[in-house]
């Protein structure tokens, strides 16, 4: 979702200019690929594209052909292979366009026309995730048998506020998808599903739409500035908090969403700021660090990093009466990268937060024993009958 907000801004601009666009979405990957399912690129009729769907090898090809491929107005899925050479035995109609990169992967890209000013379920769900900060799950049909009565690009969306369909009229399929969308929200993970078989088969990309990551930094010293910049480059929403007004000034942190002056002797609604967010405590004041760390540990952050030597943090924990080992507490904060400048420390902290939230170790990829990304094989679900009527929930 790191490209989502730039893409939505570009769509708003296109709508204002009454310019149609084509949206390209990676919906399936076989083998190795630079971007994963859910990556998106916006292709305006005129002007530059926004977002990426590969490491740079597919963008130009799609920008050149997307308008021609969607000329009918119907959504289409195209396959692009990064194998070393084209499979001579592949059927011409079904063969993927081969780029000969030697990566041995196939990327399936959904192409959809978006008329200026016309709202869609996809855009509605993306905008709701952005505005509310709450996740959503989106089911998109990416392949359909001739008897399935479902078209490519049909969708069903679910979040805390609504569930809605667009192009899926069979109540049996709606009922099944609604259950699997709830599961997708609980798992916080996208997946592929195949429903039915033969001419009734429908392949669906169940996408978990995560909200923007949030980072709260307690401490507005000079070393917090590169941390704000790195986090902002990752499109995280950053909040800086400090009790010292001469440090906590918005002009010192132009990339921050907000800069808050919060003296430690005054009431402050901490939970509303840190619950679900990554938190770094780095005021360089033992008294302030003790106050913020103690109160943060009574909230529900996704990650807590305490800057400073291990012995100092252990003394902080001893004074606030907290155990030395706490889930989600990292001290000293950051990966072991060896740098000591403010920028290198910030890089180490952002790297650790990213690895922890992605459930990775943060080690060198050359030592990883398994593939970088998990396989995206589709799971076969039980058959569904297109004619079956199931009451909507």
CSV table of C-alpha atoms in Angstrom, one decimal:
chain,number,residue,atom,x,y,z
A,1,UNK,CA,0.0,0.0,0.0
A,2,UNK,CA,3.0,2.3,0.0
A,3,UNK,CA,2.1,3.5,-3.6
A,4,UNK,CA,-1.6,3.8,-2.8
A,5,UNK,CA,-1.8,7.5,-1.7
A,6,UNK,CA,0.2,8.8,-4.6
A,7,UNK,CA,-2.0,6.8,-6.9
A,8,UNK,CA,-5.2,8.1,-5.3
A,9,UNK,CA,-3.9,11.6,-5.6
A,10,UNK,CA,-3.2,11.0,-9.3
A,11,UNK,CA,-6.7,9.7,-9.8
A,12,UNK,CA,-8.2,12.7,-8.1
A,13,UNK,CA,-6.2,14.9,-10.5
A,14,UNK,CA,-7.3,12.9,-13.5
A,15,UNK,CA,-10.9,13.2,-12.4
A,16,UNK,CA,-10.6,17.0,-12.0
A,17,UNK,CA,-9.1,17.2,-15.4
A,18,UNK,CA,-11.8,14.9,-16.8
A,19,UNK,CA,-9.2,12.5,-18.1
A,20,UNK,CA,-9.8,8.8,-18.4
A,21,UNK,CA,-7.2,6.3,-17.0
A,22,UNK,CA,-6.2,2.7,-17.1
A,23,UNK,CA,-5.4,1.0,-13.8
A,24,UNK,CA,-3.0,-2.0,-13.9
A,25,UNK,CA,-2.9,-4.3,-10.9
A,26,UNK,CA,-0.7,-7.3,-10.3
A,27,UNK,CA,-3.2,-10.0,-9.3
A,28,UNK,CA,-1.1,-13.2,-9.5
A,29,UNK,CA,2.5,-14.2,-9.6
A,30,UNK,CA,4.0,-17.5,-10.7
A,31,UNK,CA,7.6,-18.0,-9.7
A,32,UNK,CA,9.9,-15.0,-9.2
A,33,UNK,CA,8.8,-11.3,-9.6
A,34,UNK,CA,9.9,-8.0,-8.3
A,35,UNK,CA,6.4,-6.8,-7.2
A,36,UNK,CA,3.7,-8.9,-5.5
A,37,UNK,CA,0.0,-9.2,-6.0
A,38,UNK,CA,-1.7,-5.9,-5.1
A,39,UNK,CA,1.0,-3.7,-6.8
A,40,UNK,CA,-0.7,-1.0,-8.9
A,41,UNK,CA,0.2,1.4,-11.7
A,42,UNK,CA,-2.0,4.2,-13.1
A,43,UNK,CA,-1.8,4.9,-16.8
A,44,UNK,CA,-3.3,8.2,-17.9
A,45,UNK,CA,-4.2,8.9,-21.5
A,46,UNK,CA,-1.6,11.7,-21.5
A,47,UNK,CA,1.3,12.2,-19.1
A,48,UNK,CA,3.4,10.0,-16.9
A,49,UNK,CA,2.4,6.8,-15.2
A,50,UNK,CA,2.1,6.6,-11.4
A,51,UNK,CA,3.3,3.6,-9.4
A,52,UNK,CA,5.1,0.4,-10.5
A,53,UNK,CA,4.2,-3.2,-11.1
A,54,UNK,CA,7.7,-4.6,-11.7
A,55,UNK,CA,11.4,-3.7,-11.4
A,56,UNK,CA,11.0,-1.5,-14.5
A,57,UNK,CA,10.7,-4.2,-17.2
A,58,UNK,CA,6.9,-4.2,-17.7
A,59,UNK,CA,5.9,-0.6,-17.2
A,60,UNK,CA,6.8,0.7,-20.7
A,61,UNK,CA,5.1,-2.2,-22.4
A,62,UNK,CA,1.9,-1.7,-20.4
A,63,UNK,CA,1.9,2.0,-20.9
A,64,UNK,CA,2.2,1.5,-24.6
A,65,UNK,CA,-0.6,-1.1,-24.9
A,66,UNK,CA,-3.0,-0.7,-22.0
A,67,UNK,CA,-5.4,1.6,-23.9
A,68,UNK,CA,-5.5,-0.7,-26.9
A,69,UNK,CA,-6.0,-3.8,-24.7
A,70,UNK,CA,-9.0,-2.1,-22.8
A,71,UNK,CA,-10.5,-0.5,-25.9
A,72,UNK,CA,-13.7,-2.5,-25.4
A,73,UNK,CA,-14.2,-1.1,-22.0
A,74,UNK,CA,-14.0,-4.7,-20.4
A,75,UNK,CA,-11.3,-5.6,-17.9
A,76,UNK,CA,-8.6,-8.0,-19.1
A,77,UNK,CA,-5.8,-10.0,-17.6
A,78,UNK,CA,-2.5,-10.2,-19.4
A,79,UNK,CA,0.4,-12.5,-18.6
A,80,UNK,CA,4.0,-11.4,-18.8
A,81,UNK,CA,6.9,-13.9,-18.5
A,82,UNK,CA,10.4,-13.1,-17.3
A,83,UNK,CA,11.7,-16.5,-18.3
A,84,UNK,CA,15.0,-16.7,-20.2
A,85,UNK,CA,13.2,-17.7,-23.4
A,86,UNK,CA,9.7,-18.2,-24.7
A,87,UNK,CA,8.1,-21.6,-24.3
A,88,UNK,CA,7.8,-22.8,-27.9
A,89,UNK,CA,5.2,-25.3,-26.9
A,90,UNK,CA,2.8,-22.8,-25.4
A,91,UNK,CA,-0.4,-22.1,-27.2
A,92,UNK,CA,-0.2,-18.7,-29.0
A,93,UNK,CA,-3.4,-17.4,-27.6
A,94,UNK,CA,-2.5,-18.3,-24.0
A,95,UNK,CA,1.2,-17.7,-24.1
A,96,UNK,CA,2.7,-14.9,-21.9
A,97,UNK,CA,4.6,-12.1,-23.5
A,98,UNK,CA,8.2,-13.1,-22.7
A,99,UNK,CA,10.9,-10.5,-21.9
A,100,UNK,CA,13.9,-12.9,-21.6
A,101,UNK,CA,15.1,-11.6,-18.3
A,102,UNK,CA,15.9,-15.0,-16.9
A,103,UNK,CA,13.9,-14.5,-13.7
A,104,UNK,CA,11.6,-17.4,-14.4
A,105,UNK,CA,8.5,-15.7,-13.2
A,106,UNK,CA,5.1,-14.9,-14.7
A,107,UNK,CA,3.1,-11.8,-13.7
A,108,UNK,CA,-0.6,-11.7,-14.3
A,109,UNK,CA,-1.8,-8.1,-14.6
A,110,UNK,CA,-5.4,-6.9,-14.5
A,111,UNK,CA,-6.1,-3.9,-16.8
A,112,UNK,CA,-9.2,-1.8,-16.2
A,113,UNK,CA,-10.5,1.4,-17.7
A,114,UNK,CA,-11.6,4.1,-15.3
A,115,UNK,CA,-13.8,6.9,-16.7
A,116,UNK,CA,-13.2,10.3,-15.3
A,117,UNK,CA,-15.6,11.1,-12.4
A,118,UNK,CA,-17.0,7.6,-12.3
A,119,UNK,CA,-16.9,6.0,-8.9
A,120,UNK,CA,-16.2,2.2,-8.5
A,121,UNK,CA,-16.1,-0.2,-5.7
A,122,UNK,CA,-12.3,-0.5,-5.9
A,123,UNK,CA,-11.8,3.3,-5.6
A,124,UNK,CA,-14.4,3.5,-2.9
A,125,UNK,CA,-12.7,0.8,-0.8
A,126,UNK,CA,-9.2,2.3,-1.3
A,127,UNK,CA,-10.4,5.8,-0.3
A,128,UNK,CA,-12.2,4.4,2.8
A,129,UNK,CA,-8.9,2.7,3.9
A,130,UNK,CA,-7.0,5.9,3.4
A,131,UNK,CA,-9.6,8.1,5.2
A,132,UNK,CA,-10.5,5.8,8.1
A,133,UNK,CA,-7.2,4.1,8.8
A,134,UNK,CA,-9.1,0.8,9.0
A,135,UNK,CA,-8.3,-2.3,6.8
A,136,UNK,CA,-10.5,-3.8,4.2
A,137,UNK,CA,-10.7,-6.9,2.1
A,138,UNK,CA,-11.5,-6.9,-1.6
A,139,UNK,CA,-12.4,-9.9,-3.9
A,140,UNK,CA,-11.6,-9.5,-7.6
A,141,UNK,CA,-12.5,-12.0,-10.2
A,142,UNK,CA,-9.4,-12.6,-12.4
A,143,UNK,CA,-10.6,-15.7,-14.4
A,144,UNK,CA,-14.0,-17.1,-15.0
A,145,UNK,CA,-15.4,-20.2,-16.9
A,146,UNK,CA,-18.0,-19.6,-19.6
A,147,UNK,CA,-20.9,-20.9,-17.5
A,148,UNK,CA,-19.9,-19.0,-14.3
A,149,UNK,CA,-22.0,-15.9,-15.2
A,150,UNK,CA,-19.2,-13.7,-13.7
A,151,UNK,CA,-17.0,-11.3,-15.6
A,152,UNK,CA,-13.3,-10.6,-15.1
A,153,UNK,CA,-13.0,-7.5,-12.9
A,154,UNK,CA,-16.2,-8.2,-10.9
A,155,UNK,CA,-15.7,-7.4,-7.2
A,156,UNK,CA,-16.9,-7.7,-3.7
A,157,UNK,CA,-15.6,-5.6,-0.8
A,158,UNK,CA,-15.8,-5.8,3.0
A,159,UNK,CA,-14.7,-3.5,5.8
A,160,UNK,CA,-15.9,-2.5,9.2
A,161,UNK,CA,-18.5,-0.1,7.7
A,162,UNK,CA,-19.9,-1.9,4.7
A,163,UNK,CA,-19.9,-4.8,2.3
A,164,UNK,CA,-20.8,-4.3,-1.3
A,165,UNK,CA,-20.8,-6.1,-4.7
A,166,UNK,CA,-20.0,-4.9,-8.2
A,167,UNK,CA,-20.7,-7.3,-11.0
A,168,UNK,CA,-21.3,-10.4,-8.8
A,169,UNK,CA,-25.0,-11.2,-8.9
A,170,UNK,CA,-25.1,-14.8,-7.9
A,171,UNK,CA,-26.0,-15.0,-4.2
A,172,UNK,CA,-24.3,-18.4,-3.8
A,173,UNK,CA,-21.0,-16.9,-4.8
A,174,UNK,CA,-21.7,-13.8,-2.7
A,175,UNK,CA,-22.3,-15.9,0.3
A,176,UNK,CA,-19.0,-17.8,-0.1
A,177,UNK,CA,-17.0,-14.7,-0.9
A,178,UNK,CA,-18.3,-12.9,2.2
A,179,UNK,CA,-17.1,-15.7,4.4
A,180,UNK,CA,-13.6,-15.7,2.8
A,181,UNK,CA,-13.4,-11.9,2.9
A,182,UNK,CA,-13.9,-12.1,6.7
A,183,UNK,CA,-11.2,-14.7,6.9
A,184,UNK,CA,-8.9,-12.4,4.8
A,185,UNK,CA,-9.4,-9.6,7.3
A,186,UNK,CA,-8.6,-11.9,10.2
A,187,UNK,CA,-5.5,-13.3,8.5
A,188,UNK,CA,-4.3,-9.9,7.3
A,189,UNK,CA,-3.0,-11.6,4.2
A,190,UNK,CA,-3.9,-11.7,0.6
A,191,UNK,CA,-4.5,-15.0,-1.2
A,192,UNK,CA,-5.9,-16.6,-4.4
A,193,UNK,CA,-9.0,-18.8,-4.4
A,194,UNK,CA,-10.6,-21.0,-7.1
A,195,UNK,CA,-14.3,-21.7,-6.7
A,196,UNK,CA,-16.0,-24.5,-8.6
A,197,UNK,CA,-14.5,-26.4,-11.5
A,198,UNK,CA,-14.6,-26.7,-15.3
A,199,UNK,CA,-16.9,-24.3,-17.0
A,200,UNK,CA,-18.2,-23.0,-13.7
A,201,UNK,CA,-14.7,-22.3,-12.3
A,202,UNK,CA,-14.0,-18.8,-11.0
A,203,UNK,CA,-10.6,-17.6,-9.8
A,204,UNK,CA,-10.6,-14.8,-7.3
A,205,UNK,CA,-7.8,-12.6,-5.9
A,206,UNK,CA,-8.7,-11.9,-2.2
A,207,UNK,CA,-6.7,-8.8,-1.3
A,208,UNK,CA,-6.0,-7.5,2.1
A,209,UNK,CA,-6.0,-3.7,2.0
A,210,UNK,CA,-3.8,-2.6,4.9
A,211,UNK,CA,-4.1,1.0,6.3
A,212,UNK,CA,-1.2,3.3,6.2
A,213,UNK,CA,1.5,2.4,8.7
A,214,UNK,CA,1.9,4.8,11.6
A,215,UNK,CA,5.1,5.7,13.4
A,216,UNK,CA,5.1,7.8,16.7
A,217,UNK,CA,8.5,9.2,17.7
A,218,UNK,CA,8.9,10.4,21.3
A,219,UNK,CA,11.7,12.9,21.0
A,220,UNK,CA,12.2,15.8,18.7
A,221,UNK,CA,16.0,16.0,18.7
A,222,UNK,CA,18.2,16.3,15.6
A,223,UNK,CA,18.5,12.5,15.2
A,224,UNK,CA,14.7,12.2,14.9
A,225,UNK,CA,14.8,14.2,11.7
A,226,UNK,CA,16.3,11.5,9.4
A,227,UNK,CA,14.0,9.0,11.0
A,228,UNK,CA,11.0,11.1,10.0
A,229,UNK,CA,12.4,11.4,6.5
A,230,UNK,CA,13.0,7.7,6.0
A,231,UNK,CA,9.6,6.8,7.4
A,232,UNK,CA,7.9,9.4,5.2
A,233,UNK,CA,9.7,8.0,2.1
A,234,UNK,CA,8.0,4.7,3.0
A,235,UNK,CA,4.7,6.6,3.1
A,236,UNK,CA,4.2,6.0,6.8
A,237,UNK,CA,2.2,8.5,8.8
A,238,UNK,CA,4.6,10.1,11.3
A,239,UNK,CA,3.8,11.8,14.6
A,240,UNK,CA,6.5,13.5,16.6
A,241,UNK,CA,5.9,14.1,20.4
A,242,UNK,CA,8.1,16.0,22.8
A,243,UNK,CA,7.6,17.9,26.0
A,244,UNK,CA,10.1,20.6,24.9
A,245,UNK,CA,8.4,23.3,22.7
A,246,UNK,CA,11.8,24.5,21.4
A,247,UNK,CA,12.4,21.0,19.9
A,248,UNK,CA,8.8,20.1,18.9
A,249,UNK,CA,8.4,22.6,16.0
A,250,UNK,CA,6.6,21.7,12.8
A,251,UNK,CA,9.2,23.5,10.7
A,252,UNK,CA,11.9,21.1,11.9
A,253,UNK,CA,9.9,18.1,10.7
A,254,UNK,CA,8.2,19.0,7.4
A,255,UNK,CA,7.5,15.3,6.6
A,256,UNK,CA,5.6,14.7,9.8
A,257,UNK,CA,1.8,14.3,9.8
A,258,UNK,CA,1.8,16.2,13.1
A,259,UNK,CA,4.2,17.5,15.7
A,260,UNK,CA,2.8,17.6,19.3
A,261,UNK,CA,4.1,19.5,22.3
A,262,UNK,CA,3.2,17.3,25.3
A,263,UNK,CA,4.8,18.2,28.7
A,264,UNK,CA,5.1,15.1,30.8
A,265,UNK,CA,3.3,16.7,33.8
A,266,UNK,CA,0.1,17.4,31.7
A,267,UNK,CA,-2.6,15.0,30.7
A,268,UNK,CA,-2.2,13.4,27.3
A,269,UNK,CA,-4.4,10.8,25.6
A,270,UNK,CA,-1.6,8.4,24.6
A,271,UNK,CA,-3.7,5.4,23.5
A,272,UNK,CA,-5.4,7.3,20.7
A,273,UNK,CA,-1.9,8.1,19.3
A,274,UNK,CA,0.1,4.9,19.8
A,275,UNK,CA,-2.4,2.0,19.7
A,276,UNK,CA,-1.6,0.0,16.6
A,277,UNK,CA,1.4,2.2,15.7
A,278,UNK,CA,5.2,1.6,15.8
A,279,UNK,CA,6.8,3.6,18.6
A,280,UNK,CA,10.3,4.8,19.1
A,281,UNK,CA,11.4,6.5,22.3
A,282,UNK,CA,14.4,8.7,21.8
A,283,UNK,CA,14.2,11.9,23.8
A,284,UNK,CA,17.8,11.6,25.2
A,285,UNK,CA,16.3,12.6,28.6
A,286,UNK,CA,16.2,9.8,31.2
A,287,UNK,CA,13.2,11.4,32.9
A,288,UNK,CA,11.2,11.9,29.6
A,289,UNK,CA,12.2,8.4,28.3
A,290,UNK,CA,11.0,6.8,31.6
A,291,UNK,CA,7.7,8.7,31.4
A,292,UNK,CA,6.9,7.9,27.8
A,293,UNK,CA,8.2,4.3,27.9
A,294,UNK,CA,6.1,3.5,31.0
A,295,UNK,CA,2.9,4.9,29.5
A,296,UNK,CA,3.5,3.4,26.0
A,297,UNK,CA,3.9,-0.1,27.6
A,298,UNK,CA,0.4,0.3,29.1
A,299,UNK,CA,-1.0,0.9,25.6
A,300,UNK,CA,-1.2,-1.4,22.5
A,301,UNK,CA,1.5,-0.4,20.1
A,302,UNK,CA,2.6,-2.7,17.3
A,303,UNK,CA,6.3,-2.2,18.0
A,304,UNK,CA,8.3,-0.3,20.7
A,305,UNK,CA,11.9,0.7,20.2
A,306,UNK,CA,14.0,2.3,22.9
A,307,UNK,CA,17.1,4.2,21.8
A,308,UNK,CA,20.2,4.0,23.9
A,309,UNK,CA,22.5,1.4,25.5
A,310,UNK,CA,21.0,-1.8,26.9
A,311,UNK,CA,22.0,-1.0,30.5
A,312,UNK,CA,20.2,2.3,30.3
A,313,UNK,CA,17.0,0.7,29.1
A,314,UNK,CA,17.2,-2.0,31.7
A,315,UNK,CA,17.5,0.8,34.4
A,316,UNK,CA,14.5,2.5,32.9
A,317,UNK,CA,12.5,-0.8,33.0
A,318,UNK,CA,13.6,-1.4,36.6
A,319,UNK,CA,12.5,2.0,37.7
A,320,UNK,CA,9.1,1.7,36.1
A,321,UNK,CA,8.7,-1.9,37.5
A,322,UNK,CA,8.5,-3.6,34.1
A,323,UNK,CA,10.0,-7.0,33.3
A,324,UNK,CA,13.1,-6.9,31.2
A,325,UNK,CA,11.6,-9.0,28.4
A,326,UNK,CA,8.4,-7.7,26.9
A,327,UNK,CA,6.8,-8.8,23.6
A,328,UNK,CA,7.3,-6.1,21.0
A,329,UNK,CA,9.9,-4.1,23.0
A,330,UNK,CA,13.2,-3.7,21.2
A,331,UNK,CA,16.3,-2.3,22.9
A,332,UNK,CA,18.7,-1.1,21.7
A,333,UNK,CA,16.4,-0.2,18.9
A,334,UNK,CA,17.5,-1.0,15.3
A,335,UNK,CA,19.3,-3.6,13.2
A,336,UNK,CA,23.0,-4.2,13.7
A,337,UNK,CA,24.2,-2.3,10.7
A,338,UNK,CA,27.3,-0.8,12.3
A,339,UNK,CA,26.7,2.9,11.6
A,340,UNK,CA,26.7,5.6,14.2
A,341,UNK,CA,25.5,8.8,12.3
A,342,UNK,CA,21.9,9.9,12.9
A,343,UNK,CA,21.0,8.8,9.3
A,344,UNK,CA,22.5,5.3,9.8
A,345,UNK,CA,20.8,4.9,13.2
A,346,UNK,CA,17.5,6.0,11.6
A,347,UNK,CA,18.0,3.5,8.7
A,348,UNK,CA,18.7,0.7,11.3
A,349,UNK,CA,15.5,1.6,13.2
A,350,UNK,CA,13.3,1.8,10.1
A,351,UNK,CA,14.8,-1.5,8.9
A,352,UNK,CA,14.0,-3.2,12.2
A,353,UNK,CA,10.4,-1.9,12.3
A,354,UNK,CA,9.8,-3.1,8.7
A,355,UNK,CA,11.3,-6.5,9.4
A,356,UNK,CA,9.4,-7.0,12.6
A,357,UNK,CA,6.0,-5.9,11.2
A,358,UNK,CA,6.6,-8.2,8.2
A,359,UNK,CA,7.5,-11.0,10.5
A,360,UNK,CA,11.1,-11.3,9.2
A,361,UNK,CA,14.4,-11.6,11.0
A,362,UNK,CA,16.1,-8.6,9.2
A,363,UNK,CA,19.1,-10.8,8.2
A,364,UNK,CA,20.9,-10.9,4.9
A,365,UNK,CA,18.9,-12.4,2.0
A,366,UNK,CA,21.9,-14.5,0.9
A,367,UNK,CA,21.5,-16.5,4.1
A,368,UNK,CA,17.8,-17.1,3.7
A,369,UNK,CA,17.0,-20.7,3.1
A,370,UNK,CA,13.6,-20.3,1.5
A,371,UNK,CA,12.4,-18.0,-1.3
A,372,UNK,CA,12.1,-14.3,-0.6
A,373,UNK,CA,8.4,-14.2,-1.1
A,374,UNK,CA,5.8,-16.9,-0.3
A,375,UNK,CA,4.3,-18.7,-3.3
A,376,UNK,CA,0.9,-17.5,-4.4
A,377,UNK,CA,-0.7,-20.8,-5.5
A,378,UNK,CA,-4.5,-20.7,-5.6
A,379,UNK,CA,-6.5,-22.7,-3.0
A,380,UNK,CA,-9.4,-24.7,-4.4
A,381,UNK,CA,-12.6,-24.2,-2.6
A,382,UNK,CA,-15.7,-26.3,-2.7
A,383,UNK,CA,-17.9,-26.1,-5.8
A,384,UNK,CA,-20.6,-23.5,-6.0
A,385,UNK,CA,-23.8,-23.6,-8.1
A,386,UNK,CA,-24.4,-20.5,-10.2
A,387,UNK,CA,-28.1,-21.0,-10.0
A,388,UNK,CA,-28.3,-21.6,-6.3
A,389,UNK,CA,-30.0,-18.8,-4.3
A,390,UNK,CA,-28.6,-18.2,-0.8
A,391,UNK,CA,-30.2,-15.4,1.3
A,392,UNK,CA,-27.7,-12.5,1.8
A,393,UNK,CA,-26.5,-12.0,5.3
